[in-house]
Amino acid sequence: MANFLCVCLSSTIQKTIVFNKVRLTEVNRSTSYRLDASGKAINTARILTQIHPESTISICPLGENNAALFDELALRDNMYIDYVTIPGFTRECCTLLDMENHTTTELVVGEPAVNLTENQYKKIESEFLKKIKSKLEYADYVLLAGSRPVFWEKDIYARIAKMCLDEGKIFLADFHGQDLQTTLDCCTPSIIKINQEEFEATFYQGKKLSEAELKDSIIEKSSQLKNMIIITRGTEETFAADKGDFYTCPIIKLEPVNTTACGDSFNAGFLHELSISNDFELALKEGTWCAAQNALCQCPGSVRTNI
């Protein structure tokens, strides 16, 4: 079985708060809440750990003031987290679940302001990259997902991607915009997985593409890069291409509990199935199944409704 390394630069302590119904401008009293170690790559790691225990290592930065809480939450879910500490707090975000209307409202708190000297930053960056390097011997697949906090250098995603690809790892990039463009200037991720809005913003200055234009664009870009590109489209079927060969995959329709981390869950299922069968179409289906299972769970990044 394959092993996975999940790299996250935007670690999050996620508070999921459950309401019978959310009413704006009124006092809303919750029925329950939960705390989880989160962030895009961390959510993916949780599902990979559920599917195949002890297969996954995550590396992330944690604010020194609440790193212990994050670590405790990760251990509760049997996730192995290696981390570097940064000044201040790991960011915290809230998800509001409206059980009557089956809606999810995510309140993303801005990244904590971190004022680092050049020497402090270089020390943190060096330690972070060394941790990734040391784990590459263990990993077959590497996922780098999520936004880049402003205190990291603008080319850090590109350098991480190149390090992994130079070591012969299969590298999935789930980030967009300038970070993806900078990465493509120096190397080509094995897999690019983003949503339609992110694809349009990265390659078409935000222009809305028709289905036909999107299909042609994915085929052209995947053929040009000789890689896999996957575009999730919310409630519409997924579009994807493998070295120019086009695929679609229908979503699974259901009444959701929590749609947070459905894209991260897709990544987990996709990578796991790809590692087993090396079948792109089957991997798309497994990713879709994991995303649907996650939507039925209160925990972000889970295929188990009982945790």
PDB file of C-alpha atoms in Angstrom:
ATOM      1  CA  MET A   1       0.000   0.000   0.000  1.00  0.00           C
ATOM      2  CA  ALA A   2       1.105   3.545  -0.727  1.00  0.00           C
ATOM      3  CA  ASN A   3       2.068   6.169   1.826  1.00  0.00           C
ATOM      4  CA  PHE A   4       0.994   9.810   1.707  1.00  0.00           C
ATOM      5  CA  LEU A   5       2.477  13.124   2.816  1.00  0.00           C
ATOM      6  CA  CYS A   6       0.042  16.015   3.275  1.00  0.00           C
ATOM      7  CA  VAL A   7       1.529  19.518   3.476  1.00  0.00           C
ATOM      8  CA  CYS A   8      -0.555  22.368   4.872  1.00  0.00           C
ATOM      9  CA  LEU A   9       0.544  25.996   5.306  1.00  0.00           C
ATOM     10  CA  SER A  10      -2.861  27.191   6.602  1.00  0.00           C
ATOM     11  CA  SER A  11      -3.548  25.085   9.667  1.00  0.00           C
ATOM     12  CA  THR A  12      -6.903  25.724  11.313  1.00  0.00           C
ATOM     13  CA  ILE A  13      -8.711  24.860  14.506  1.00  0.00           C
ATOM     14  CA  GLN A  14     -12.222  24.382  13.187  1.00  0.00           C
ATOM     15  CA  LYS A  15     -15.266  24.886  15.425  1.00  0.00           C
ATOM     16  CA  THR A  16     -18.382  23.314  13.914  1.00  0.00           C
ATOM     17  CA  ILE A  17     -21.561  24.606  15.582  1.00  0.00           C
ATOM     18  CA  VAL A  18     -24.901  22.861  15.028  1.00  0.00           C
ATOM     19  CA  PHE A  19     -28.231  24.741  15.034  1.00  0.00           C
ATOM     20  CA  ASN A  20     -31.751  23.539  14.368  1.00  0.00           C
ATOM     21  CA  LYS A  21     -32.077  26.676  12.235  1.00  0.00           C
ATOM     22  CA  VAL A  22     -29.892  29.752  11.778  1.00  0.00           C
ATOM     23  CA  ARG A  23     -31.774  33.060  11.812  1.00  0.00           C
ATOM     24  CA  LEU A  24     -29.854  36.173  10.851  1.00  0.00           C
ATOM     25  CA  THR A  25     -30.082  39.204  13.196  1.00  0.00           C
ATOM     26  CA  GLU A  26     -31.524  36.975  15.957  1.00  0.00           C
ATOM     27  CA  VAL A  27     -30.070  35.138  18.939  1.00  0.00           C
ATOM     28  CA  ASN A  28     -29.230  31.586  17.809  1.00  0.00           C
ATOM     29  CA  ARG A  29     -28.660  28.855  20.407  1.00  0.00           C
ATOM     30  CA  SER A  30     -26.702  25.836  19.259  1.00  0.00           C
ATOM     31  CA  THR A  31     -27.603  22.223  19.961  1.00  0.00           C
ATOM     32  CA  SER A  32     -23.943  21.086  19.939  1.00  0.00           C
ATOM     33  CA  TYR A  33     -20.476  21.938  18.702  1.00  0.00           C
ATOM     34  CA  ARG A  34     -17.166  20.229  18.024  1.00  0.00           C
ATOM     35  CA  LEU A  35     -13.519  21.200  17.588  1.00  0.00           C
ATOM     36  CA  ASP A  36     -11.286  19.605  14.955  1.00  0.00           C
ATOM     37  CA  ALA A  37      -7.757  19.936  13.676  1.00  0.00           C
ATOM     38  CA  SER A  38      -8.312  21.267  10.180  1.00  0.00           C
ATOM     39  CA  GLY A  39      -6.921  23.013   7.121  1.00  0.00           C
ATOM     40  CA  LYS A  40      -7.279  21.616   3.597  1.00  0.00           C
ATOM     41  CA  ALA A  41      -4.402  19.121   3.677  1.00  0.00           C
ATOM     42  CA  ILE A  42      -5.204  18.134   7.267  1.00  0.00           C
ATOM     43  CA  ASN A  43      -8.788  17.301   6.262  1.00  0.00           C
ATOM     44  CA  THR A  44      -7.454  15.098   3.469  1.00  0.00           C
ATOM     45  CA  ALA A  45      -5.062  13.414   5.891  1.00  0.00           C
ATOM     46  CA  ARG A  46      -7.920  12.573   8.273  1.00  0.00           C
ATOM     47  CA  ILE A  47      -9.794  10.655   5.579  1.00  0.00           C
ATOM     48  CA  LEU A  48      -6.668   8.890   4.319  1.00  0.00           C
ATOM     49  CA  THR A  49      -6.041   7.804   7.910  1.00  0.00           C
ATOM     50  CA  GLN A  50      -9.625   6.529   8.200  1.00  0.00           C
ATOM     51  CA  ILE A  51      -9.368   4.620   4.915  1.00  0.00           C
ATOM     52  CA  HIS A  52      -5.886   3.253   5.552  1.00  0.00           C
ATOM     53  CA  PRO A  53      -4.558   3.741   9.101  1.00  0.00           C
ATOM     54  CA  GLU A  54      -0.905   4.712   9.522  1.00  0.00           C
ATOM     55  CA  SER A  55      -0.554   5.587   5.849  1.00  0.00           C
ATOM     56  CA  THR A  56      -0.295   9.349   6.200  1.00  0.00           C
ATOM     57  CA  ILE A  57       1.956  12.016   7.696  1.00  0.00           C
ATOM     58  CA  SER A  58       1.052  15.716   7.748  1.00  0.00           C
ATOM     59  CA  ILE A  59       3.415  18.661   8.066  1.00  0.00           C
ATOM     60  CA  CYS A  60       2.181  22.128   8.983  1.00  0.00           C
ATOM     61  CA  PRO A  61       3.010  25.324  10.909  1.00  0.00           C
ATOM     62  CA  LEU A  62       1.221  25.851  14.233  1.00  0.00           C
ATOM     63  CA  GLY A  63       0.973  28.952  16.367  1.00  0.00           C
ATOM     64  CA  GLU A  64       2.949  28.373  19.534  1.00  0.00           C
ATOM     65  CA  ASN A  65       0.102  29.641  21.755  1.00  0.00           C
ATOM     66  CA  ASN A  66      -2.342  26.880  20.788  1.00  0.00           C
ATOM     67  CA  ALA A  67      -0.175  24.248  19.106  1.00  0.00           C
ATOM     68  CA  ALA A  68      -0.842  21.825  21.960  1.00  0.00           C
ATOM     69  CA  LEU A  69      -4.605  21.983  21.338  1.00  0.00           C
ATOM     70  CA  PHE A  70      -4.190  21.336  17.614  1.00  0.00           C
ATOM     71  CA  ASP A  71      -1.861  18.410  18.331  1.00  0.00           C
ATOM     72  CA  GLU A  72      -4.332  16.966  20.844  1.00  0.00           C
ATOM     73  CA  LEU A  73      -7.185  17.176  18.330  1.00  0.00           C
ATOM     74  CA  ALA A  74      -5.070  15.483  15.654  1.00  0.00           C
ATOM     75  CA  LEU A  75      -4.048  12.657  18.009  1.00  0.00           C
ATOM     76  CA  ARG A  76      -7.722  12.114  18.892  1.00  0.00           C
ATOM     77  CA  ASP A  77      -8.276  11.262  15.214  1.00  0.00           C
ATOM     78  CA  ASN A  78      -5.142   9.082  15.053  1.00  0.00           C
ATOM     79  CA  MET A  79      -3.407  11.544  12.739  1.00  0.00           C
ATOM     80  CA  TYR A  80       0.353  11.923  12.856  1.00  0.00           C
ATOM     81  CA  ILE A  81       1.291  15.617  12.632  1.00  0.00           C
ATOM     82  CA  ASP A  82       4.818  16.992  12.418  1.00  0.00           C
ATOM     83  CA  TYR A  83       4.983  20.763  12.745  1.00  0.00           C
ATOM     84  CA  VAL A  84       7.043  23.890  13.125  1.00  0.00           C
ATOM     85  CA  THR A  85       5.916  26.581  15.532  1.00  0.00           C
ATOM     86  CA  ILE A  86       5.364  30.198  14.577  1.00  0.00           C
ATOM     87  CA  PRO A  87       4.693  33.147  16.903  1.00  0.00           C
ATOM     88  CA  GLY A  88       1.090  33.697  18.004  1.00  0.00           C
ATOM     89  CA  PHE A  89      -1.932  31.474  17.408  1.00  0.00           C
ATOM     90  CA  THR A  90      -3.050  28.925  14.855  1.00  0.00           C
ATOM     91  CA  ARG A  91      -6.054  30.529  13.153  1.00  0.00           C
ATOM     92  CA  GLU A  92      -9.561  29.510  14.208  1.00  0.00           C
ATOM     93  CA  CYS A  93     -12.596  29.236  11.952  1.00  0.00           C
ATOM     94  CA  CYS A  94     -16.289  28.529  12.581  1.00  0.00           C
ATOM     95  CA  THR A  95     -18.782  26.507  10.573  1.00  0.00           C
ATOM     96  CA  LEU A  96     -22.498  27.024  11.209  1.00  0.00           C
ATOM     97  CA  LEU A  97     -24.704  24.049  10.335  1.00  0.00           C
ATOM     98  CA  ASP A  98     -28.414  24.742   9.767  1.00  0.00           C
ATOM     99  CA  MET A  99     -30.029  21.305  10.118  1.00  0.00           C
ATOM    100  CA  GLU A 100     -33.479  22.410   8.941  1.00  0.00           C
ATOM    101  CA  ASN A 101     -32.283  23.996   5.703  1.00  0.00           C
ATOM    102  CA  HIS A 102     -29.265  21.714   5.166  1.00  0.00           C
ATOM    103  CA  THR A 103     -26.952  24.701   4.745  1.00  0.00           C
ATOM    104  CA  THR A 104     -23.335  25.247   5.729  1.00  0.00           C
ATOM    105  CA  THR A 105     -21.979  28.710   6.522  1.00  0.00           C
ATOM    106  CA  GLU A 106     -18.233  28.918   7.008  1.00  0.00           C
ATOM    107  CA  LEU A 107     -16.707  31.912   8.802  1.00  0.00           C
ATOM    108  CA  VAL A 108     -13.030  32.035   7.904  1.00  0.00           C
ATOM    109  CA  VAL A 109     -10.977  34.150  10.256  1.00  0.00           C
ATOM    110  CA  GLY A 110      -8.089  35.988   8.592  1.00  0.00           C
ATOM    111  CA  GLU A 111      -4.603  34.582   9.013  1.00  0.00           C
ATOM    112  CA  PRO A 112      -3.031  35.709  12.300  1.00  0.00           C
ATOM    113  CA  ALA A 113      -0.722  38.676  11.837  1.00  0.00           C
ATOM    114  CA  VAL A 114       2.815  37.411  12.256  1.00  0.00           C
ATOM    115  CA  ASN A 115       5.632  39.927  12.319  1.00  0.00           C
ATOM    116  CA  LEU A 116       8.818  38.005  11.661  1.00  0.00           C
ATOM    117  CA  THR A 117      12.310  39.277  11.176  1.00  0.00           C
ATOM    118  CA  GLU A 118      14.148  37.969   8.142  1.00  0.00           C
ATOM    119  CA  ASN A 119      16.251  35.702  10.342  1.00  0.00           C
ATOM    120  CA  GLN A 120      13.157  34.327  12.115  1.00  0.00           C
ATOM    121  CA  TYR A 121      11.442  33.596   8.831  1.00  0.00           C
ATOM    122  CA  LYS A 122      14.515  31.913   7.336  1.00  0.00           C
ATOM    123  CA  LYS A 123      14.831  29.694  10.401  1.00  0.00           C
ATOM    124  CA  ILE A 124      11.154  28.642  10.240  1.00  0.00           C
ATOM    125  CA  GLU A 125      11.296  28.086   6.480  1.00  0.00           C
ATOM    126  CA  SER A 126      14.482  26.036   6.726  1.00  0.00           C
ATOM    127  CA  GLU A 127      13.017  23.823   9.442  1.00  0.00           C
ATOM    128  CA  PHE A 128       9.762  23.397   7.501  1.00  0.00           C
ATOM    129  CA  LEU A 129      11.501  22.400   4.260  1.00  0.00           C
ATOM    130  CA  LYS A 130      13.820  20.023   6.133  1.00  0.00           C
ATOM    131  CA  LYS A 131      10.799  18.275   7.635  1.00  0.00           C
ATOM    132  CA  ILE A 132       9.295  17.802   4.177  1.00  0.00           C
ATOM    133  CA  LYS A 133      12.596  16.558   2.779  1.00  0.00           C
ATOM    134  CA  SER A 134      13.014  14.066   5.621  1.00  0.00           C
ATOM    135  CA  LYS A 135       9.552  12.562   5.012  1.00  0.00           C
ATOM    136  CA  LEU A 136       9.892  12.131   1.234  1.00  0.00           C
ATOM    137  CA  GLU A 137      11.660   8.799   1.654  1.00  0.00           C
ATOM    138  CA  TYR A 138       8.497   7.567   3.363  1.00  0.00           C
ATOM    139  CA  ALA A 139       5.951   9.015   0.931  1.00  0.00           C
ATOM    140  CA  ASP A 140       4.796   7.851  -2.498  1.00  0.00           C
ATOM    141  CA  TYR A 141       2.275  10.661  -2.968  1.00  0.00           C
ATOM    142  CA  VAL A 142       2.473  14.266  -1.792  1.00  0.00           C
ATOM    143  CA  LEU A 143      -0.465  16.642  -1.455  1.00  0.00           C
ATOM    144  CA  LEU A 144       0.046  20.400  -1.036  1.00  0.00           C
ATOM    145  CA  ALA A 145      -3.260  22.163  -0.494  1.00  0.00           C
ATOM    146  CA  GLY A 146      -4.666  25.427   0.750  1.00  0.00           C
ATOM    147  CA  SER A 147      -3.824  29.101   0.840  1.00  0.00           C
ATOM    148  CA  ARG A 148      -0.386  30.547   1.563  1.00  0.00           C
ATOM    149  CA  PRO A 149      -0.203  32.853   4.596  1.00  0.00           C
ATOM    150  CA  VAL A 150       1.406  36.145   3.667  1.00  0.00           C
ATOM    151  CA  PHE A 151       4.558  35.715   5.753  1.00  0.00           C
ATOM    152  CA  TRP A 152       5.740  32.796   3.581  1.00  0.00           C
ATOM    153  CA  GLU A 153       7.824  33.645   0.505  1.00  0.00           C
ATOM    154  CA  LYS A 154       5.835  33.870  -2.722  1.00  0.00           C
ATOM    155  CA  ASP A 155       7.742  30.989  -4.339  1.00  0.00           C
ATOM    156  CA  ILE A 156       7.551  28.527  -1.434  1.00  0.00           C
ATOM    157  CA  TYR A 157       4.869  26.389  -3.104  1.00  0.00           C
ATOM    158  CA  ALA A 158       6.979  26.153  -6.246  1.00  0.00           C
ATOM    159  CA  ARG A 159      10.040  25.115  -4.242  1.00  0.00           C
ATOM    160  CA  ILE A 160       8.105  22.462  -2.336  1.00  0.00           C
ATOM    161  CA  ALA A 161       6.626  21.091  -5.559  1.00  0.00           C
ATOM    162  CA  LYS A 162      10.020  20.918  -7.269  1.00  0.00           C
ATOM    163  CA  MET A 163      11.592  19.206  -4.258  1.00  0.00           C
ATOM    164  CA  CYS A 164       8.924  16.512  -4.320  1.00  0.00           C
ATOM    165  CA  LEU A 165       8.942  16.016  -8.081  1.00  0.00           C
ATOM    166  CA  ASP A 166      12.752  15.846  -8.177  1.00  0.00           C
ATOM    167  CA  GLU A 167      12.478  12.952  -5.720  1.00  0.00           C
ATOM    168  CA  GLY A 168      10.110  11.156  -8.097  1.00  0.00           C
ATOM    169  CA  LYS A 169       6.962  11.609  -6.008  1.00  0.00           C
ATOM    170  CA  ILE A 170       3.469  11.950  -7.447  1.00  0.00           C
ATOM    171  CA  PHE A 171       2.508  15.498  -6.508  1.00  0.00           C
ATOM    172  CA  LEU A 172      -1.051  16.830  -6.253  1.00  0.00           C
ATOM    173  CA  ALA A 173      -1.426  20.622  -6.232  1.00  0.00           C
ATOM    174  CA  ASP A 174      -4.662  21.914  -4.735  1.00  0.00           C
ATOM    175  CA  PHE A 175      -3.941  25.628  -4.844  1.00  0.00           C
ATOM    176  CA  HIS A 176      -4.508  28.283  -7.454  1.00  0.00           C
ATOM    177  CA  GLY A 177      -3.790  31.800  -8.657  1.00  0.00           C
ATOM    178  CA  GLN A 178      -0.271  33.172  -8.555  1.00  0.00           C
ATOM    179  CA  ASP A 179       0.978  30.296  -6.389  1.00  0.00           C
ATOM    180  CA  LEU A 180      -0.004  27.829  -9.119  1.00  0.00           C
ATOM    181  CA  GLN A 181       1.356  30.035 -11.901  1.00  0.00           C
ATOM    182  CA  THR A 182       4.688  30.394 -10.091  1.00  0.00           C
ATOM    183  CA  THR A 183       4.833  26.639  -9.611  1.00  0.00           C
ATOM    184  CA  LEU A 184       4.120  25.967 -13.287  1.00  0.00           C
ATOM    185  CA  ASP A 185       6.962  28.309 -14.226  1.00  0.00           C
ATOM    186  CA  CYS A 186       9.469  25.901 -12.627  1.00  0.00           C
ATOM    187  CA  CYS A 187       7.829  22.453 -12.659  1.00  0.00           C
ATOM    188  CA  THR A 188       4.616  20.608 -13.495  1.00  0.00           C
ATOM    189  CA  PRO A 189       2.523  19.006 -10.748  1.00  0.00           C
ATOM    190  CA  SER A 190       1.499  15.447 -11.539  1.00  0.00           C
ATOM    191  CA  ILE A 191      -2.094  16.392 -10.674  1.00  0.00           C
ATOM    192  CA  ILE A 192      -3.798  19.776 -10.487  1.00  0.00           C
ATOM    193  CA  LYS A 193      -7.134  19.687  -8.689  1.00  0.00           C
ATOM    194  CA  ILE A 194      -9.061  22.948  -8.245  1.00  0.00           C
ATOM    195  CA  ASN A 195     -12.636  24.129  -8.655  1.00  0.00           C
ATOM    196  CA  GLN A 196     -14.001  25.887 -11.737  1.00  0.00           C
ATOM    197  CA  GLU A 197     -13.852  29.382 -10.260  1.00  0.00           C
ATOM    198  CA  GLU A 198     -10.205  28.873  -9.256  1.00  0.00           C
ATOM    199  CA  PHE A 199      -9.344  27.492 -12.714  1.00  0.00           C
ATOM    200  CA  GLU A 200     -10.929  30.482 -14.419  1.00  0.00           C
ATOM    201  CA  ALA A 201      -9.224  32.930 -12.071  1.00  0.00           C
ATOM    202  CA  THR A 202      -5.814  31.299 -12.570  1.00  0.00           C
ATOM    203  CA  PHE A 203      -5.814  30.911 -16.350  1.00  0.00           C
ATOM    204  CA  TYR A 204      -8.509  33.294 -17.672  1.00  0.00           C
ATOM    205  CA  GLN A 205      -8.410  36.349 -15.370  1.00  0.00           C
ATOM    206  CA  GLY A 206     -11.731  35.257 -13.879  1.00  0.00           C
ATOM    207  CA  LYS A 207     -13.642  35.022 -17.170  1.00  0.00           C
ATOM    208  CA  LYS A 208     -16.634  32.694 -16.822  1.00  0.00           C
ATOM    209  CA  LEU A 209     -16.284  29.797 -19.271  1.00  0.00           C
ATOM    210  CA  SER A 210     -19.126  27.900 -20.870  1.00  0.00           C
ATOM    211  CA  GLU A 211     -19.158  24.124 -20.415  1.00  0.00           C
ATOM    212  CA  ALA A 212     -17.789  23.662 -23.924  1.00  0.00           C
ATOM    213  CA  GLU A 213     -15.037  26.230 -23.355  1.00  0.00           C
ATOM    214  CA  LEU A 214     -14.141  24.664 -20.006  1.00  0.00           C
ATOM    215  CA  LYS A 215     -13.956  21.181 -21.526  1.00  0.00           C
ATOM    216  CA  ASP A 216     -11.722  22.365 -24.380  1.00  0.00           C
ATOM    217  CA  SER A 217      -9.524  24.301 -21.976  1.00  0.00           C
ATOM    218  CA  ILE A 218      -8.982  21.349 -19.633  1.00  0.00           C
ATOM    219  CA  ILE A 219      -8.128  19.075 -22.552  1.00  0.00           C
ATOM    220  CA  GLU A 220      -5.700  21.637 -23.987  1.00  0.00           C
ATOM    221  CA  LYS A 221      -4.015  22.423 -20.663  1.00  0.00           C
ATOM    222  CA  SER A 222      -3.696  18.769 -19.641  1.00  0.00           C
ATOM    223  CA  SER A 223      -2.281  17.847 -23.046  1.00  0.00           C
ATOM    224  CA  GLN A 224       0.178  20.738 -22.916  1.00  0.00           C
ATOM    225  CA  LEU A 225       1.340  19.924 -19.368  1.00  0.00           C
ATOM    226  CA  LYS A 226       1.147  16.132 -19.850  1.00  0.00           C
ATOM    227  CA  ASN A 227      -0.521  15.744 -16.468  1.00  0.00           C
ATOM    228  CA  MET A 228      -3.893  15.212 -14.795  1.00  0.00           C
ATOM    229  CA  ILE A 229      -6.248  18.145 -14.263  1.00  0.00           C
ATOM    230  CA  ILE A 230      -9.437  17.821 -12.228  1.00  0.00           C
ATOM    231  CA  ILE A 231     -12.036  20.583 -12.010  1.00  0.00           C
ATOM    232  CA  THR A 232     -14.792  20.186  -9.422  1.00  0.00           C
ATOM    233  CA  ARG A 233     -17.961  22.189 -10.128  1.00  0.00           C
ATOM    234  CA  GLY A 234     -20.097  22.158  -6.994  1.00  0.00           C
ATOM    235  CA  THR A 235     -23.445  20.537  -7.794  1.00  0.00           C
ATOM    236  CA  GLU A 236     -22.436  19.846 -11.410  1.00  0.00           C
ATOM    237  CA  GLU A 237     -20.463  16.855 -12.692  1.00  0.00           C
ATOM    238  CA  THR A 238     -16.695  16.948 -12.378  1.00  0.00           C
ATOM    239  CA  PHE A 239     -14.629  17.639 -15.497  1.00  0.00           C
ATOM    240  CA  ALA A 240     -11.157  16.107 -15.761  1.00  0.00           C
ATOM    241  CA  ALA A 241      -8.435  15.203 -18.241  1.00  0.00           C
ATOM    242  CA  ASP A 242      -5.429  12.901 -18.160  1.00  0.00           C
ATOM    243  CA  LYS A 243      -2.783  14.010 -20.660  1.00  0.00           C
ATOM    244  CA  GLY A 244      -5.537  15.354 -22.905  1.00  0.00           C
ATOM    245  CA  ASP A 245      -8.017  12.473 -22.531  1.00  0.00           C
ATOM    246  CA  PHE A 246     -11.277  13.924 -21.212  1.00  0.00           C
ATOM    247  CA  TYR A 247     -13.463  12.415 -18.470  1.00  0.00           C
ATOM    248  CA  THR A 248     -16.594  13.392 -16.591  1.00  0.00           C
ATOM    249  CA  CYS A 249     -17.818  12.087 -13.260  1.00  0.00           C
ATOM    250  CA  PRO A 250     -21.333  12.753 -11.932  1.00  0.00           C
ATOM    251  CA  ILE A 251     -21.769  13.924  -8.355  1.00  0.00           C
ATOM    252  CA  ILE A 252     -23.802  11.976  -5.795  1.00  0.00           C
ATOM    253  CA  LYS A 253     -26.953  13.919  -4.908  1.00  0.00           C
ATOM    254  CA  LEU A 254     -27.960  13.992  -1.240  1.00  0.00           C
ATOM    255  CA  GLU A 255     -29.150  16.256   1.566  1.00  0.00           C
ATOM    256  CA  PRO A 256     -25.907  17.507   3.128  1.00  0.00           C
ATOM    257  CA  VAL A 257     -25.068  17.940   6.788  1.00  0.00           C
ATOM    258  CA  ASN A 258     -21.754  19.781   6.297  1.00  0.00           C
ATOM    259  CA  THR A 259     -20.224  20.598   2.917  1.00  0.00           C
ATOM    260  CA  THR A 260     -16.973  21.906   4.434  1.00  0.00           C
ATOM    261  CA  ALA A 261     -13.954  19.915   3.170  1.00  0.00           C
ATOM    262  CA  CYS A 262     -15.794  18.074   0.393  1.00  0.00           C
ATOM    263  CA  GLY A 263     -13.010  19.044  -2.016  1.00  0.00           C
ATOM    264  CA  ASP A 264     -10.370  17.868   0.470  1.00  0.00           C
ATOM    265  CA  SER A 265     -12.280  14.611   0.862  1.00  0.00           C
ATOM    266  CA  PHE A 266     -12.324  14.194  -2.913  1.00  0.00           C
ATOM    267  CA  ASN A 267      -8.527  14.455  -2.868  1.00  0.00           C
ATOM    268  CA  ALA A 268      -8.262  11.665  -0.297  1.00  0.00           C
ATOM    269  CA  GLY A 269     -10.448   9.237  -2.192  1.00  0.00           C
ATOM    270  CA  PHE A 270      -8.871  10.089  -5.525  1.00  0.00           C
ATOM    271  CA  LEU A 271      -5.290   9.591  -4.322  1.00  0.00           C
ATOM    272  CA  HIS A 272      -6.094   6.410  -2.427  1.00  0.00           C
ATOM    273  CA  GLU A 273      -7.777   4.743  -5.402  1.00  0.00           C
ATOM    274  CA  LEU A 274      -5.112   5.970  -7.818  1.00  0.00           C
ATOM    275  CA  SER A 275      -2.456   4.423  -5.580  1.00  0.00           C
ATOM    276  CA  ILE A 276      -4.264   1.067  -5.678  1.00  0.00           C
ATOM    277  CA  SER A 277      -5.474   0.747  -9.270  1.00  0.00           C
ATOM    278  CA  ASN A 278      -3.679   3.506 -11.214  1.00  0.00           C
ATOM    279  CA  ASP A 279      -7.065   3.933 -12.918  1.00  0.00           C
ATOM    280  CA  PHE A 280      -7.936   7.610 -13.432  1.00  0.00           C
ATOM    281  CA  GLU A 281     -11.652   7.014 -13.963  1.00  0.00           C
ATOM    282  CA  LEU A 282     -11.995   4.795 -10.883  1.00  0.00           C
ATOM    283  CA  ALA A 283     -10.061   7.366  -8.852  1.00  0.00           C
ATOM    284  CA  LEU A 284     -12.522  10.095  -9.899  1.00  0.00           C
ATOM    285  CA  LYS A 285     -15.407   7.906  -8.733  1.00  0.00           C
ATOM    286  CA  GLU A 286     -13.746   7.152  -5.388  1.00  0.00           C
ATOM    287  CA  GLY A 287     -13.012  10.822  -4.855  1.00  0.00           C
ATOM    288  CA  THR A 288     -16.653  11.637  -5.565  1.00  0.00           C
ATOM    289  CA  TRP A 289     -17.816   8.975  -3.100  1.00  0.00           C
ATOM    290  CA  CYS A 290     -15.571  10.340  -0.348  1.00  0.00           C
ATOM    291  CA  ALA A 291     -16.824  13.880  -0.984  1.00  0.00           C
ATOM    292  CA  ALA A 292     -20.423  12.660  -0.670  1.00  0.00           C
ATOM    293  CA  GLN A 293     -19.690  10.740   2.540  1.00  0.00           C
ATOM    294  CA  ASN A 294     -18.020  13.811   3.989  1.00  0.00           C
ATOM    295  CA  ALA A 295     -21.124  15.892   3.270  1.00  0.00           C
ATOM    296  CA  LEU A 296     -23.070  13.570   5.589  1.00  0.00           C
ATOM    297  CA  CYS A 297     -20.656  14.114   8.498  1.00  0.00           C
ATOM    298  CA  GLN A 298     -20.411  16.954  10.990  1.00  0.00           C
ATOM    299  CA  CYS A 299     -16.628  16.503  11.158  1.00  0.00           C
ATOM    300  CA  PRO A 300     -14.831  18.268   8.259  1.00  0.00           C
ATOM    301  CA  GLY A 301     -12.817  15.697   6.343  1.00  0.00           C
ATOM    302  CA  SER A 302     -14.434  12.425   7.368  1.00  0.00           C
ATOM    303  CA  VAL A 303     -16.181   9.410   5.870  1.00  0.00           C
ATOM    304  CA  ARG A 304     -17.418   8.297   9.304  1.00  0.00           C
ATOM    305  CA  THR A 305     -20.697   9.786  10.487  1.00  0.00           C
ATOM    306  CA  ASN A 306     -20.168   8.504  14.037  1.00  0.00           C
ATOM    307  CA  ILE A 307     -17.180  10.649  15.032  1.00  0.00           C
TER     308      ILE A 307
END
